[in-house]
Coordinates of C-alpha atoms and ligand atoms in Angstrom, one line a residue:
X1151 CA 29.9 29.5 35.1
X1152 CA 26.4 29.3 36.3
X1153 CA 24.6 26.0 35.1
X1154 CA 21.5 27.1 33.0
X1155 CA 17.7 26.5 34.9
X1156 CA 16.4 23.7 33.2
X1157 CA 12.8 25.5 33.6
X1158 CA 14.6 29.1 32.0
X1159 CA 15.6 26.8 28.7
X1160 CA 12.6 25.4 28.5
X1161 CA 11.0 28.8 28.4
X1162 CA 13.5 30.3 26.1
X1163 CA 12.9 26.7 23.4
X1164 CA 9.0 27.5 23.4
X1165 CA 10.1 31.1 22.8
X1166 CA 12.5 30.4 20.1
X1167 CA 10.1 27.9 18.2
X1168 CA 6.9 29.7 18.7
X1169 CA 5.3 29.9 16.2
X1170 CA 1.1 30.2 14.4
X1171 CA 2.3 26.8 12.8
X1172 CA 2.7 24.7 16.0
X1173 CA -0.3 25.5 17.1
X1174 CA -2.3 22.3 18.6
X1175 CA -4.8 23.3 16.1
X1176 CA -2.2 22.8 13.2
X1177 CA -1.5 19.5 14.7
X1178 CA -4.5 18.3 14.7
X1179 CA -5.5 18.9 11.4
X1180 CA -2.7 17.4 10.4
X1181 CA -2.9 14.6 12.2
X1182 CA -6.8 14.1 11.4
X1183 CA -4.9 13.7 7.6
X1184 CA -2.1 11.2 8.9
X1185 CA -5.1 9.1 10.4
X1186 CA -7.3 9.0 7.3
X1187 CA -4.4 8.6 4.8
X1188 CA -3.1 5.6 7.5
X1189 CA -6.4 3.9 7.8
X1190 CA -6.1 3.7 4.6
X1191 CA -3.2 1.8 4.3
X1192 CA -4.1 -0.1 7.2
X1193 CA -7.3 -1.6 5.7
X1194 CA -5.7 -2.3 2.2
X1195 CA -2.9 -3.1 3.9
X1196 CA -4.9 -6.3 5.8
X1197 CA -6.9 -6.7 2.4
X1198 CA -3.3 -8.1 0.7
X1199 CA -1.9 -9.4 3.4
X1200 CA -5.1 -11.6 4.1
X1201 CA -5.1 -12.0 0.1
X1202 CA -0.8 -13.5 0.4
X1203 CA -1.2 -15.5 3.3
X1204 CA -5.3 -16.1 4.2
X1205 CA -6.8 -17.0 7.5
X1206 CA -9.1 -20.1 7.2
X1207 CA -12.1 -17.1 7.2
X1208 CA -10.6 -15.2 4.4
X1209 CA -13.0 -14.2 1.9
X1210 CA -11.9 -13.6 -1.5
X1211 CA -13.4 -11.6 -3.9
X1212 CA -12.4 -11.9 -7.6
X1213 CA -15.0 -9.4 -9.0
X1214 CA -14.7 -6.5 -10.0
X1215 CA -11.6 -8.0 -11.3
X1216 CA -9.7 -4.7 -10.6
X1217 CA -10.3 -4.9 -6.9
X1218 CA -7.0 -5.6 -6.2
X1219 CA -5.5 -3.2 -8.7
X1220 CA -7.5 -0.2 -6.5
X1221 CA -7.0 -1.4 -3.4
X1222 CA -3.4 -1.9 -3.9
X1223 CA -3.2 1.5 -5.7
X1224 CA -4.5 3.1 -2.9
X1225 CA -2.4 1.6 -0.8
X1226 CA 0.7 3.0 -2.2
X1227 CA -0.6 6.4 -3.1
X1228 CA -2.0 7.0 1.0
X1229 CA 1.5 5.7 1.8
X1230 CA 3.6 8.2 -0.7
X1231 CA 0.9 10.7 0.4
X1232 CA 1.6 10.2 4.6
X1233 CA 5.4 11.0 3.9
X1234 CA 5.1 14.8 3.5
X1235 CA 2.3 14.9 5.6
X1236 CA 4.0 13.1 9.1
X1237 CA 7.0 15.1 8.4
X1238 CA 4.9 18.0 8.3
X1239 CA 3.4 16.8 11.6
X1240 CA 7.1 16.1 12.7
X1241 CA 7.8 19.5 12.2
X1242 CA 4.9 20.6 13.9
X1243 CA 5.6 19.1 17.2
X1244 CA 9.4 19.0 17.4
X1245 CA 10.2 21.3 20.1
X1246 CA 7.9 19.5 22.6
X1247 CA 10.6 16.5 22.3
X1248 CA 13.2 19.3 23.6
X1249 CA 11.2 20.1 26.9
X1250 CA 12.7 19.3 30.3
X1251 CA 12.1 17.7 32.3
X1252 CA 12.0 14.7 29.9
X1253 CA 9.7 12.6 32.0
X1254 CA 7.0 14.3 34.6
X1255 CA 4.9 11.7 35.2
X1256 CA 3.7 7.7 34.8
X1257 CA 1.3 9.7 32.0
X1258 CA 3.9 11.9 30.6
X1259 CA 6.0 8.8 30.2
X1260 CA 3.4 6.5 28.5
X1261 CA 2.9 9.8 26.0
X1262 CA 6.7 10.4 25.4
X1263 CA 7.1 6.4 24.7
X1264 CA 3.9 6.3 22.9
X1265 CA 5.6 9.4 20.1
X1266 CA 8.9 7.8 20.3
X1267 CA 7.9 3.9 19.3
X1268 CA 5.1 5.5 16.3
X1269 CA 7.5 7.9 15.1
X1270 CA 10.2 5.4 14.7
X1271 CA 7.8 2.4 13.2
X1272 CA 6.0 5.0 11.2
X1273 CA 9.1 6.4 9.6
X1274 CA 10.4 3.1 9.3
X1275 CA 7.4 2.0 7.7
X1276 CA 7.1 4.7 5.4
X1277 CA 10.8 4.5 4.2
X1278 CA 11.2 1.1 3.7
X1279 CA 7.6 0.8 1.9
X1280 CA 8.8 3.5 -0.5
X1281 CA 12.1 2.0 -1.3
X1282 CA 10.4 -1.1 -2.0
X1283 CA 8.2 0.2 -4.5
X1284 CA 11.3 1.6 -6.7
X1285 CA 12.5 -2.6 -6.5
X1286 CA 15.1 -1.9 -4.3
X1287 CA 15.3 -4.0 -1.1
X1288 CA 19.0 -3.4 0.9
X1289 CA 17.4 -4.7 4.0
X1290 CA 17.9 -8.2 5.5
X1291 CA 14.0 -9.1 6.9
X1292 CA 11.5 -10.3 4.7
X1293 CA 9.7 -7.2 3.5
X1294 CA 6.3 -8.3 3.9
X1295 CA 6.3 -9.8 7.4
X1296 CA 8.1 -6.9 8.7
X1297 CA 5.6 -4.5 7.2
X1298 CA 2.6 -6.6 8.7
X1299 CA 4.1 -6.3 12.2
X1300 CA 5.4 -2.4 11.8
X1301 CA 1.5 -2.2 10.9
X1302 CA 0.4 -3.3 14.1
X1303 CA 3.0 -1.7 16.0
X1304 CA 2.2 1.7 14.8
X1305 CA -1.2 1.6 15.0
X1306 CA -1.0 0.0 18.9
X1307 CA 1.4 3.3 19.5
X1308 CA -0.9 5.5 17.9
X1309 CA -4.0 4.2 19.8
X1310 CA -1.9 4.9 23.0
X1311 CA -0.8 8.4 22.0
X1312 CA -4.8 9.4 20.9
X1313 CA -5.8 8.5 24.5
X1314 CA -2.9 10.1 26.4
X1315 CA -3.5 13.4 23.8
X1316 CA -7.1 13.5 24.1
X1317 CA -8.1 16.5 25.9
X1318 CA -5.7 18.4 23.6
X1319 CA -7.2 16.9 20.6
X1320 CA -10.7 17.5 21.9
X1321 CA -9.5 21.3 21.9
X1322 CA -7.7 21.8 18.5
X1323 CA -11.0 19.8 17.2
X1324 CA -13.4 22.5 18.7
X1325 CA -11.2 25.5 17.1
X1326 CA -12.7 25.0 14.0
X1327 CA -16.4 25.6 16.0
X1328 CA -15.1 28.8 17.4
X1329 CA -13.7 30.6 14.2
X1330 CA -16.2 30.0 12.3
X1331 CA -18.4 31.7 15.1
X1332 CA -15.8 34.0 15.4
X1333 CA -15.5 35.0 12.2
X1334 CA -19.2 35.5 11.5
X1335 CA -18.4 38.0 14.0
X1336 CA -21.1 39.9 16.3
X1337 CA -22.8 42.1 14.3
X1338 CA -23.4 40.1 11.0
X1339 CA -26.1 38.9 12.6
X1340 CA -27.2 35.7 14.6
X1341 CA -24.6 32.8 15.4
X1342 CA -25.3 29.4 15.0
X1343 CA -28.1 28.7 18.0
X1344 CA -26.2 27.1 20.6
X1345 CA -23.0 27.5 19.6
X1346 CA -20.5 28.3 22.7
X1347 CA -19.4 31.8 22.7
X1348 CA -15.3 32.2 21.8
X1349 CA -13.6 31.9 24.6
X1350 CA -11.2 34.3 25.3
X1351 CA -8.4 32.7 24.6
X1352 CA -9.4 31.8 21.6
X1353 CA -10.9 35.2 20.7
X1354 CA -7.0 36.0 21.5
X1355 CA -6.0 33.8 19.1
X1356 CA -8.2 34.6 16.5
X1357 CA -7.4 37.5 16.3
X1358 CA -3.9 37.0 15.9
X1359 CA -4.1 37.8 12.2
X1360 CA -0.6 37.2 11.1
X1361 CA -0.6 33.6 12.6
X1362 CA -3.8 32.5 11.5
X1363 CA -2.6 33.9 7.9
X1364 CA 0.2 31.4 8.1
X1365 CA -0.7 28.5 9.7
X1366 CA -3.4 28.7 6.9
X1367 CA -0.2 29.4 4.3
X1368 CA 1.7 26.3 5.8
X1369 CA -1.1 23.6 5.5
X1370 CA -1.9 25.0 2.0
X1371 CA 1.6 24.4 1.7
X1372 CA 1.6 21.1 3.2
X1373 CA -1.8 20.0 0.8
X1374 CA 0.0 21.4 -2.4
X1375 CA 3.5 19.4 -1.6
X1376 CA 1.2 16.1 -1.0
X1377 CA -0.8 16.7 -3.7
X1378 CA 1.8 17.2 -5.9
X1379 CA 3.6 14.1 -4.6
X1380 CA 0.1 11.8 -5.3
X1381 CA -0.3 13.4 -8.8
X1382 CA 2.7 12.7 -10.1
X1383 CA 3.1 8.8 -8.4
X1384 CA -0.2 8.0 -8.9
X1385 CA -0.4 7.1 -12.3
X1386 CA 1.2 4.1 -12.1
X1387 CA -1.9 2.6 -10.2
X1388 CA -4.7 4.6 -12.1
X1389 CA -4.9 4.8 -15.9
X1390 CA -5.9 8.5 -15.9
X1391 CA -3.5 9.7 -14.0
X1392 CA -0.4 7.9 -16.0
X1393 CA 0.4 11.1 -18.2
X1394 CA 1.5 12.9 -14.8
X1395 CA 3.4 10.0 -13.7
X1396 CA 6.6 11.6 -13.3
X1397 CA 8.2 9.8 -10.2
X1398 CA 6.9 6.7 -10.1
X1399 CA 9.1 3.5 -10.8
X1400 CA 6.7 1.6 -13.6
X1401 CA 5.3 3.5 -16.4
X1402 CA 1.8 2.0 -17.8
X1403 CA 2.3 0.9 -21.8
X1404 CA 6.0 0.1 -21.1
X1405 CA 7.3 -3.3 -21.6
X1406 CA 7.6 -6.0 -24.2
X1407 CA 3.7 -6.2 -25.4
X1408 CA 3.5 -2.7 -23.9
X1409 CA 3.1 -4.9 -20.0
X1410 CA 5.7 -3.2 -17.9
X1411 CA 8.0 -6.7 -16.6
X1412 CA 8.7 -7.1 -12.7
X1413 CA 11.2 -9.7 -12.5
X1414 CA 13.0 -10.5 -15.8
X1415 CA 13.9 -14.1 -16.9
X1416 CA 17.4 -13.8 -16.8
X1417 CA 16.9 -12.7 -12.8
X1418 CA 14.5 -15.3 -12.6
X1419 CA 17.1 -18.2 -14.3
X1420 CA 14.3 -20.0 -16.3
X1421 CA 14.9 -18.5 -19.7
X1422 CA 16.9 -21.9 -21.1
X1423 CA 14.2 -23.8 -19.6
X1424 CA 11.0 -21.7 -21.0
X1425 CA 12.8 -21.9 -24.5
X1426 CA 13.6 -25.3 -24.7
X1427 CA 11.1 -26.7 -27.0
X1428 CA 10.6 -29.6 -25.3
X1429 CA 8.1 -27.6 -22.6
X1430 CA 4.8 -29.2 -21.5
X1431 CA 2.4 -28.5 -18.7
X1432 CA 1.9 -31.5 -16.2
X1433 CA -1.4 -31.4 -14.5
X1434 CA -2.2 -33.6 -11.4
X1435 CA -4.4 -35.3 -9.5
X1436 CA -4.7 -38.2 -6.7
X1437 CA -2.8 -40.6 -9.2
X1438 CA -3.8 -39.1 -12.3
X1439 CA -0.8 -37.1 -14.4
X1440 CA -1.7 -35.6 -17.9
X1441 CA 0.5 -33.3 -19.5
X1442 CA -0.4 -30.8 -22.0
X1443 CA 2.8 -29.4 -25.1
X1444 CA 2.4 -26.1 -25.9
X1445 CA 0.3 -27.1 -29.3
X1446 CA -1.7 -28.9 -27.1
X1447 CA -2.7 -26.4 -25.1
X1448 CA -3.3 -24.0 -27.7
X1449 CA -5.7 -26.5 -29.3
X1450 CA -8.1 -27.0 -26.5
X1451 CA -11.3 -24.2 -26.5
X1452 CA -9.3 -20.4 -26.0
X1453 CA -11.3 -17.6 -23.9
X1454 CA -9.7 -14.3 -23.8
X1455 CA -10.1 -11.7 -20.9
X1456 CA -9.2 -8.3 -20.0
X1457 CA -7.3 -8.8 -16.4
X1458 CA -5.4 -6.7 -14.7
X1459 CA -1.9 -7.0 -13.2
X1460 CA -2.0 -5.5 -10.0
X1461 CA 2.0 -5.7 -8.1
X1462 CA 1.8 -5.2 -4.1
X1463 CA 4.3 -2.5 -5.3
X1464 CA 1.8 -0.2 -6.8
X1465 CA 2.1 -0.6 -10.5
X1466 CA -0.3 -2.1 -12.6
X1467 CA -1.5 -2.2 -16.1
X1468 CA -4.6 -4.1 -17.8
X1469 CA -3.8 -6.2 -20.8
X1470 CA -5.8 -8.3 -22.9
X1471 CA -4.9 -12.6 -22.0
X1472 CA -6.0 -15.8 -24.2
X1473 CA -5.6 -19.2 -22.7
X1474 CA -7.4 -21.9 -21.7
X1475 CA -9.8 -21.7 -18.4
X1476 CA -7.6 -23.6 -15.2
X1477 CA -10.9 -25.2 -14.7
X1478 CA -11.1 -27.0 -17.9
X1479 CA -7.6 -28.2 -17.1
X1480 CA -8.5 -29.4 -13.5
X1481 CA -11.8 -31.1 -15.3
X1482 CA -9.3 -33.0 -17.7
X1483 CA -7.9 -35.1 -14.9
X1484 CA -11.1 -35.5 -13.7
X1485 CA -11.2 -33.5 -10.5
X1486 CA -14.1 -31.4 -9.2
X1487 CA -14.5 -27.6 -10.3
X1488 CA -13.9 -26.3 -6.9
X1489 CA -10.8 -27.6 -5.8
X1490 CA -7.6 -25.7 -4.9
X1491 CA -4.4 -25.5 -6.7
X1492 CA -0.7 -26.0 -5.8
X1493 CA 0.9 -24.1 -8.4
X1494 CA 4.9 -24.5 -9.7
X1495 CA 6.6 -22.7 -11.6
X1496 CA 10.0 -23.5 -13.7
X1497 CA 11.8 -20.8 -11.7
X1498 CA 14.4 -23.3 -9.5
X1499 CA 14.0 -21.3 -6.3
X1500 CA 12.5 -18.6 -4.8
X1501 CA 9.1 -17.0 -3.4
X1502 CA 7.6 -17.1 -6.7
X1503 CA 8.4 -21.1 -7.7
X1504 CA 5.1 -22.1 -5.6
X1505 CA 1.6 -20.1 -5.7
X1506 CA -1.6 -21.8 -3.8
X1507 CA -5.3 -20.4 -5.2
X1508 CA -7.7 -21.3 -3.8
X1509 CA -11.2 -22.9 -5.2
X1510 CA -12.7 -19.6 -5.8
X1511 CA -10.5 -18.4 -8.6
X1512 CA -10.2 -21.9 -10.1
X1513 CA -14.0 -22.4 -10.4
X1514 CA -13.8 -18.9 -12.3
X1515 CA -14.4 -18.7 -16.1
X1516 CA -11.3 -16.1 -16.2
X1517 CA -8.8 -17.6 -14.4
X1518 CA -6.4 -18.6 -17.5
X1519 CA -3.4 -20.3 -18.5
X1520 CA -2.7 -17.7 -20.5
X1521 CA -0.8 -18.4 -23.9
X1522 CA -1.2 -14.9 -25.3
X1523 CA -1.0 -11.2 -24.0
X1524 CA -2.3 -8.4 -25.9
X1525 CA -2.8 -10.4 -29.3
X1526 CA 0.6 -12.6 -29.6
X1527 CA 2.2 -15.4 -28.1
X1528 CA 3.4 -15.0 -24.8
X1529 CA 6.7 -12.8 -24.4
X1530 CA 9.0 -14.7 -23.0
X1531 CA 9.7 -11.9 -20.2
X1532 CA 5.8 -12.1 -19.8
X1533 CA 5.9 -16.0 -18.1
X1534 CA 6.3 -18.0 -21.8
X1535 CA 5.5 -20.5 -22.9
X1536 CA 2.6 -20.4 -19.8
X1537 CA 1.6 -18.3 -17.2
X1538 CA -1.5 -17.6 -14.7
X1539 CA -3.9 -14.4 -14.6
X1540 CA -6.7 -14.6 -12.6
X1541 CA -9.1 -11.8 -11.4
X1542 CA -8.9 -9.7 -8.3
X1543 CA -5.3 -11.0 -7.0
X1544 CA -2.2 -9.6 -6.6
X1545 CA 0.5 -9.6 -9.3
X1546 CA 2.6 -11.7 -7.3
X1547 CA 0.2 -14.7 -7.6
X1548 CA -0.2 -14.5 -11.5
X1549 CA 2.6 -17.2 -11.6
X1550 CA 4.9 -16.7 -14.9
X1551 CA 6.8 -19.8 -16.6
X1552 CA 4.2 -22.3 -15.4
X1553 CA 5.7 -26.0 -14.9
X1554 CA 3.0 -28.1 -13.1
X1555 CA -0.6 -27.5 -12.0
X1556 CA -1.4 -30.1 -8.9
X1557 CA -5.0 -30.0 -8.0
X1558 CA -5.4 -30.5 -4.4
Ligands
LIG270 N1 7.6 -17.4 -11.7 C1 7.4 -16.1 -11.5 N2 6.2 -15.6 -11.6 C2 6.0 -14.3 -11.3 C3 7.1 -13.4 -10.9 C4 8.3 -14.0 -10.8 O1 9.3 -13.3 -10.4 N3 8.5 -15.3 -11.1 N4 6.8 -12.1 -10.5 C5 5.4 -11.8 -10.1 C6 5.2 -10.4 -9.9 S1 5.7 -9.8 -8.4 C7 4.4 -9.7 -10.7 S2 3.9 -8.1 -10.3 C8 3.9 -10.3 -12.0 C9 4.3 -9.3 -13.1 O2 4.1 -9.9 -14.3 P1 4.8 -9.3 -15.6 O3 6.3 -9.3 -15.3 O4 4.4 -10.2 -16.7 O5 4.3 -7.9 -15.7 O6 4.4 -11.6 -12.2 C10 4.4 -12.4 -11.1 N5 4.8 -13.7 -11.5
LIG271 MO1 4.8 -7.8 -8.1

């Protein structure tokens, strides 16, 4: 038998997979989606990252208090979005990882790397993130870190693949200029001024009927799927979208005290602790130690806010809190308004037993040891007999089952 020419099976692969919807045009487009729905993600991405684990510079803004709950919300939804739109992509582009040779050049080689390491972090990345968001986490790395560092990865891959690509993506960009001069056609008067004439080739394309007719099908196709896939996730992040919240893991309104619940008691081992009547807050600082019983608490001046709980995972609802003001706590033991906090909870172990916040949100009228949610005591699933909600941050910080405050 005759081997096959590697150059004949290449040619009979572009023939085979020809078609108007891998065009470089499609791709582009596409991909000019994929980069604003993952700049997206990116930025928010740094916002709650920077919010978790702050740089000495990090600026922290607790108004509007549902800064968090949007910028988190986006977050998720551009993520769920980029799934049907970089397989989409995927699809576009597949049979150029079947050419031969495999590696022509230094250039060629940088490009095919480039694909290979963004593909693989963004699917990754895009995987994992949604998995996450439905509580499920059968992976051994910490979630966050390894999403901070797929981040970078991806975006380090993608910078390297837009330069290698550029003259292509200079092209696909300009088709857009051409039909629309091309399809004003000659007679119907006078083009643009000093637009380029069509080229031939893309006069060729254009008028390709059939293929323009689909490729145009295919990313209507592509927009309906991931608009589909944002309307019906969305509305666990944004109020006026929850009645088409089909898919999403949290429903808003759910929930003891109609609060959807993130991490029960029972997983969190405190309830024999939260319920044991002999509760009280300890506040400290330097050598100062007062501590507070529930009835003490509740007797000292209440405020009541409407605050947000805004989880990295998406969800979030707005409830109505009473409590006392963490400042007026940190004043009772005699320390200055603009301190920061060591926060513990009575959950033995675990991420969530310690919370830092810094000075900003303590100095803040609506930063509360909240008491009540939604016009009752505290549900025990909710962080009884005590828990934090402060503006602007992310649900993970609004500490549940408080056990001391330290001021710092
Ligand atoms: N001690 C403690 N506090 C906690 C948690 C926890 O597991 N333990 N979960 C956090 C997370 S991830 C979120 S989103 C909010 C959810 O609050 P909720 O369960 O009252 O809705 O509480 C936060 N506070
Ligand atoms: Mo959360």
């Amino acid at each position: 038998m005759q081997r096959p020419d590697p150059q004949k099976l290449t040619e009979a692969l572009a023939a085979r997979f020809a078609s108007p919807t891998r065009s470089t045009r499609l791709t582009v487009v596409l991909g000019r989606w994929l980069a604003l729905s993952f700049t997206v993600c990116f930025l928010t991405g740094l916002f709650s990252h920077g919010l978790q684990n702050p740089p000495s510079w990090m600026f922290f803004p607790a108004s509007p208090v549902w800064i968090y709950q949007l910028s988190q919300g986006l977050h998720v939804t551009a993520g769920i979005a980029s799934i049907p739109l970089l397989l989409a992509k995927l699809w576009s582009v597949y049979p150029e990882l079947l050419k031969w040779p495999p590696v022509k050049s230094l250039a060629h080689s940088l490009e095919r790397a480039s694909v290979a390491l963004f593909l693989a972090a963004s699917l990754l990345q895009l995987t994992t993130g949604l998995i996450n968001t439905y509580k499920w986490y059968p992976w051994p790395f910490p979630f966050r870190e390894t999403h901070y560092w797929l981040a970078w990865v991806i975006w380090g891959s993608l910078l390297l693949h837009i330069a290698v690509k550029l003259p292509a993506i200079i092209a696909g960009w300009n088709g857009r200029t051409v039909r629309r001069a091309e399809l004003r056609g000659p007679d119907r008067g006078p083009a643009t001024g000093g637009m380029p004439a069509p080229s031939a080739a893309g006069a060729q394309g254009l008028n390709a009927a059939p293929g323009r007719w689909s490729r145009r099908a295919f990313l209507t196709g592509v927009g309906v799927t991931t608009g589909a896939v944002v309307l019906t996730t969305a509305g666990q992040s944004f109020a006026w979208l929850s009645p088409l919240n089909l898919f999403a893991p949290r429903s808003m309104g759910t929930g003891p005290q109609s609060v959807p619940v993130n991490r029960t008691s029972a997983e969190a081992k405190v309830a024999d602790l939260a319920m044991s009547g002999h509760w009280s807050l300890a506040v400290t600082y330097k050598g100062t130690r007062r501590t507070f019983s529930l009835a003490e608490l509740q007797a000292l001046p209440q405020q009541e806010q409407e605050l947000p709980i805004a989880c990295v995972e998406g969800w979030s609802q707005v409830a109505r809190w009473r409590g006392v003001p963490i400042r007026d706590l940190v004043s009772a033991v005699g320390a200055p308004h603009d301190s920061a906090l060591r926060v513990t909870s009575l959950e033995p172990e675990g991420p969530y037993r310690h919370m830092s916040m810094p000075a900003k949100y303590v100095q803040d009228e609506r930063t509360l040891v909240a008491l009540e949610l939604n016009g009752a005591v505290l549900d025990l699933e909710h962080g009884y007999p005590a828990r934090i909600i402060a503006p602007g941050r992310p649900g993970v910080l609004q500490t549940k089952w408080l056990q001391t405050v330290e001021v710092l």
